[in-house]
Tab-separated table of C-alpha atoms and ligand atoms in Angstrom:
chain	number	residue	atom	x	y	z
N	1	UNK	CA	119.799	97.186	100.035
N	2	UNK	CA	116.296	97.387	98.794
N	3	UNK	CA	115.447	99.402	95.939
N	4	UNK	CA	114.504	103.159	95.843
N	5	UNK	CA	111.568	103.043	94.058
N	6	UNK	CA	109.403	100.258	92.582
N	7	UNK	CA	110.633	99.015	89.006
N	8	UNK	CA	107.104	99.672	88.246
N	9	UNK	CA	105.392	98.869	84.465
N	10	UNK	CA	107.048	97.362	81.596
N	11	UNK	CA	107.552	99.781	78.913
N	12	UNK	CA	105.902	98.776	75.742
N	13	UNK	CA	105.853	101.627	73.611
N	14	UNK	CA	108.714	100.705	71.126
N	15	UNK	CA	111.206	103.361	72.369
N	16	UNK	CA	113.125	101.018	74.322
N	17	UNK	CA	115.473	98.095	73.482
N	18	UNK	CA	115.358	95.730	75.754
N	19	UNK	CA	113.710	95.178	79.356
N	20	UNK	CA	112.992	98.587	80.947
N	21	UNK	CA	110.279	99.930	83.393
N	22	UNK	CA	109.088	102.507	84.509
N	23	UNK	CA	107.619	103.891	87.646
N	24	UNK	CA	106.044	107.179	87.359
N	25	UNK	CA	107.390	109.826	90.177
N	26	UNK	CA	105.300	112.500	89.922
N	27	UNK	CA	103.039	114.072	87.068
N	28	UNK	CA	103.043	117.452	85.295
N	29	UNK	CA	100.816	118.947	86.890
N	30	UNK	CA	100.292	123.565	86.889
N	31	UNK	CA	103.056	124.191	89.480
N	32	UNK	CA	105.307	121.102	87.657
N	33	UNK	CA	105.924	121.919	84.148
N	34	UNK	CA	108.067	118.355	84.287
N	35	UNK	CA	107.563	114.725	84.809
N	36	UNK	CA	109.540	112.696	87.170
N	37	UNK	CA	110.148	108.864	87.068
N	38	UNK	CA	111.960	106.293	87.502
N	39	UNK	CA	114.035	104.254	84.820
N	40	UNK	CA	114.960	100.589	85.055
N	41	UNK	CA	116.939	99.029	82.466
N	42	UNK	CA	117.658	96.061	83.137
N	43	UNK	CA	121.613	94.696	81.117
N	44	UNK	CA	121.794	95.374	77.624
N	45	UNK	CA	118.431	97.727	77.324
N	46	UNK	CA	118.361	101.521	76.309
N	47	UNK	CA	116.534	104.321	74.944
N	48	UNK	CA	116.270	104.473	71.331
N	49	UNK	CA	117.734	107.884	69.903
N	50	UNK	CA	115.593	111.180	71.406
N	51	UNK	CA	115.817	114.279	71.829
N	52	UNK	CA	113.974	116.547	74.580
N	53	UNK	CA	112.271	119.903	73.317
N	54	UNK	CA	113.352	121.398	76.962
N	55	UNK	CA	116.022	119.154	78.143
N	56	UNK	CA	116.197	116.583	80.786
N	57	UNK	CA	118.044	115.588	84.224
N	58	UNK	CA	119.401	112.051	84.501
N	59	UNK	CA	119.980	111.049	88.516
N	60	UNK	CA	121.673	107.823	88.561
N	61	UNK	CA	120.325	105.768	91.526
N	62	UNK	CA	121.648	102.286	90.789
N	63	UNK	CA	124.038	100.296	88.371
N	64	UNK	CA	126.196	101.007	85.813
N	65	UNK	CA	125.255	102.663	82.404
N	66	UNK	CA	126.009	104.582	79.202
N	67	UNK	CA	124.491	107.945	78.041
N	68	UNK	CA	125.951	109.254	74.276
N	69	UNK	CA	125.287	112.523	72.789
N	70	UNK	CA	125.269	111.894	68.670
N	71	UNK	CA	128.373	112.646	67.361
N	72	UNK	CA	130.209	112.581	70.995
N	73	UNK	CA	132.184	109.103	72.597
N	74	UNK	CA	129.451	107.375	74.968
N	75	UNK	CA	130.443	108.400	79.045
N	76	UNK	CA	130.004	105.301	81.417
N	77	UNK	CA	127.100	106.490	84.235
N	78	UNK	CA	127.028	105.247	87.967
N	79	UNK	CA	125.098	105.626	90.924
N	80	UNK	CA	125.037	109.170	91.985
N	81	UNK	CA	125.724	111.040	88.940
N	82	UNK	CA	124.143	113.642	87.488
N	83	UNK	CA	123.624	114.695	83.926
N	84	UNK	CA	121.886	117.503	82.525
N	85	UNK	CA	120.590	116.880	78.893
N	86	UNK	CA	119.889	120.083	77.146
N	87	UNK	CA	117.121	120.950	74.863
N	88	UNK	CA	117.439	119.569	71.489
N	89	UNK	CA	120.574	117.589	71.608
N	90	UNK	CA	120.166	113.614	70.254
N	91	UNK	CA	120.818	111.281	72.730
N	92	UNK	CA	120.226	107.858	74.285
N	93	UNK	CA	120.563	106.503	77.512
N	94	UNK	CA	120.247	102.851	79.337
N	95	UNK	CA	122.133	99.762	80.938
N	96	UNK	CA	126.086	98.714	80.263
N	97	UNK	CA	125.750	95.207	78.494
N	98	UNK	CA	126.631	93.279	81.728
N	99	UNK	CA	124.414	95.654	84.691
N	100	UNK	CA	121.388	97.091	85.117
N	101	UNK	CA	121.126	101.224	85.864
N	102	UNK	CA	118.317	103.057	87.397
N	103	UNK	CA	117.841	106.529	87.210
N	104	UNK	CA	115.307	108.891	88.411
N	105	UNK	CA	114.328	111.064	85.105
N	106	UNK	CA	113.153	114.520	85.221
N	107	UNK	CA	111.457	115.728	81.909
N	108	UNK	CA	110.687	119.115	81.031
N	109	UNK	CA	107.513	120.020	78.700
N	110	UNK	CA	107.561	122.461	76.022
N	111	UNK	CA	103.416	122.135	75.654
N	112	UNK	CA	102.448	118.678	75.710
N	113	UNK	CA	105.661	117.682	74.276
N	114	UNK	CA	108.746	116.247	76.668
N	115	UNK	CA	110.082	113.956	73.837
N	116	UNK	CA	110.704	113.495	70.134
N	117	UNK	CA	111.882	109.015	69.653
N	118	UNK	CA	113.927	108.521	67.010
N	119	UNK	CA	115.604	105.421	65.537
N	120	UNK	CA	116.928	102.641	67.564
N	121	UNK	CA	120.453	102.307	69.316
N	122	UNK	CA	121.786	99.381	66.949
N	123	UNK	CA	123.714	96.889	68.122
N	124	UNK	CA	126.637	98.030	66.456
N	125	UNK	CA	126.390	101.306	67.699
N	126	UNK	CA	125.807	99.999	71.486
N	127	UNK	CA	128.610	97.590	71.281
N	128	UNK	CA	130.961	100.304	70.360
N	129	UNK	CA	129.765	102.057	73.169
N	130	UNK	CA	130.120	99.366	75.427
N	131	UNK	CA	134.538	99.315	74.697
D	1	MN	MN1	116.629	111.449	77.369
């Protein structure tokens, strides 16, 4: 079946490893104190480390992937689940090393911030998550 959403741009800003795009949902705007899009990663890409100043909701809409909270076993993600990120807690998120996952992201603001990047998901740490 065809795709939800567009795959929309490549991300280039360094936060990602590996192919991912983005298609932007729906903007903050002074009803939406949140940001929707949606997240391609294509195999083997992911977040790097970040944390969210007012949390996040994950909606998986296609694939298979991981999402790991720092210091907590990485949980396998599929189509149709849901995960709620609270504020503050260090996580990444992105692809299995053999599919791609979408997910629709929803990302609160606290200000102008949604989203503090931290270091990369090595490939040590990813491969561990992928057992
Ligand atoms: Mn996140």
């Amino acid at each position: 079946t065809a795709p939800l959403f567009s795959k929309g741009e490549k991300l280039t800003n360094g936060y990602f490893t590996g192919d991912a795009y983005l298609q932007l949902l729906l903007a903050k705007d002074k009803n939406n104190d949140f940001v929707i899009g949606s997240v391609t990663f294509e195999a083997g890409a992911r977040t790097n480390w970040h944390t969210h100043p007012s949390g996040q909701v994950l909606i998986v809409t296609e694939g298979l992937g991981l999402y790991q909270e720092k210091g907590k076993p990485a949980q396998s993600i599929k189509k149709g689940d849901i995960i709620n990120i609270p504020e503050n807690v260090e996580h990444w998120h992105g692809a299995s090393a053999t599919s791609k996952m979408v997910h629709i992201a929803i990302t609160n603001y606290e200000g102008e911030v949604n989203a503090v990047w931290l270091s990369p998901v090595t490939d040590l740490e990813y491969s561990e998550a992928n057992k």
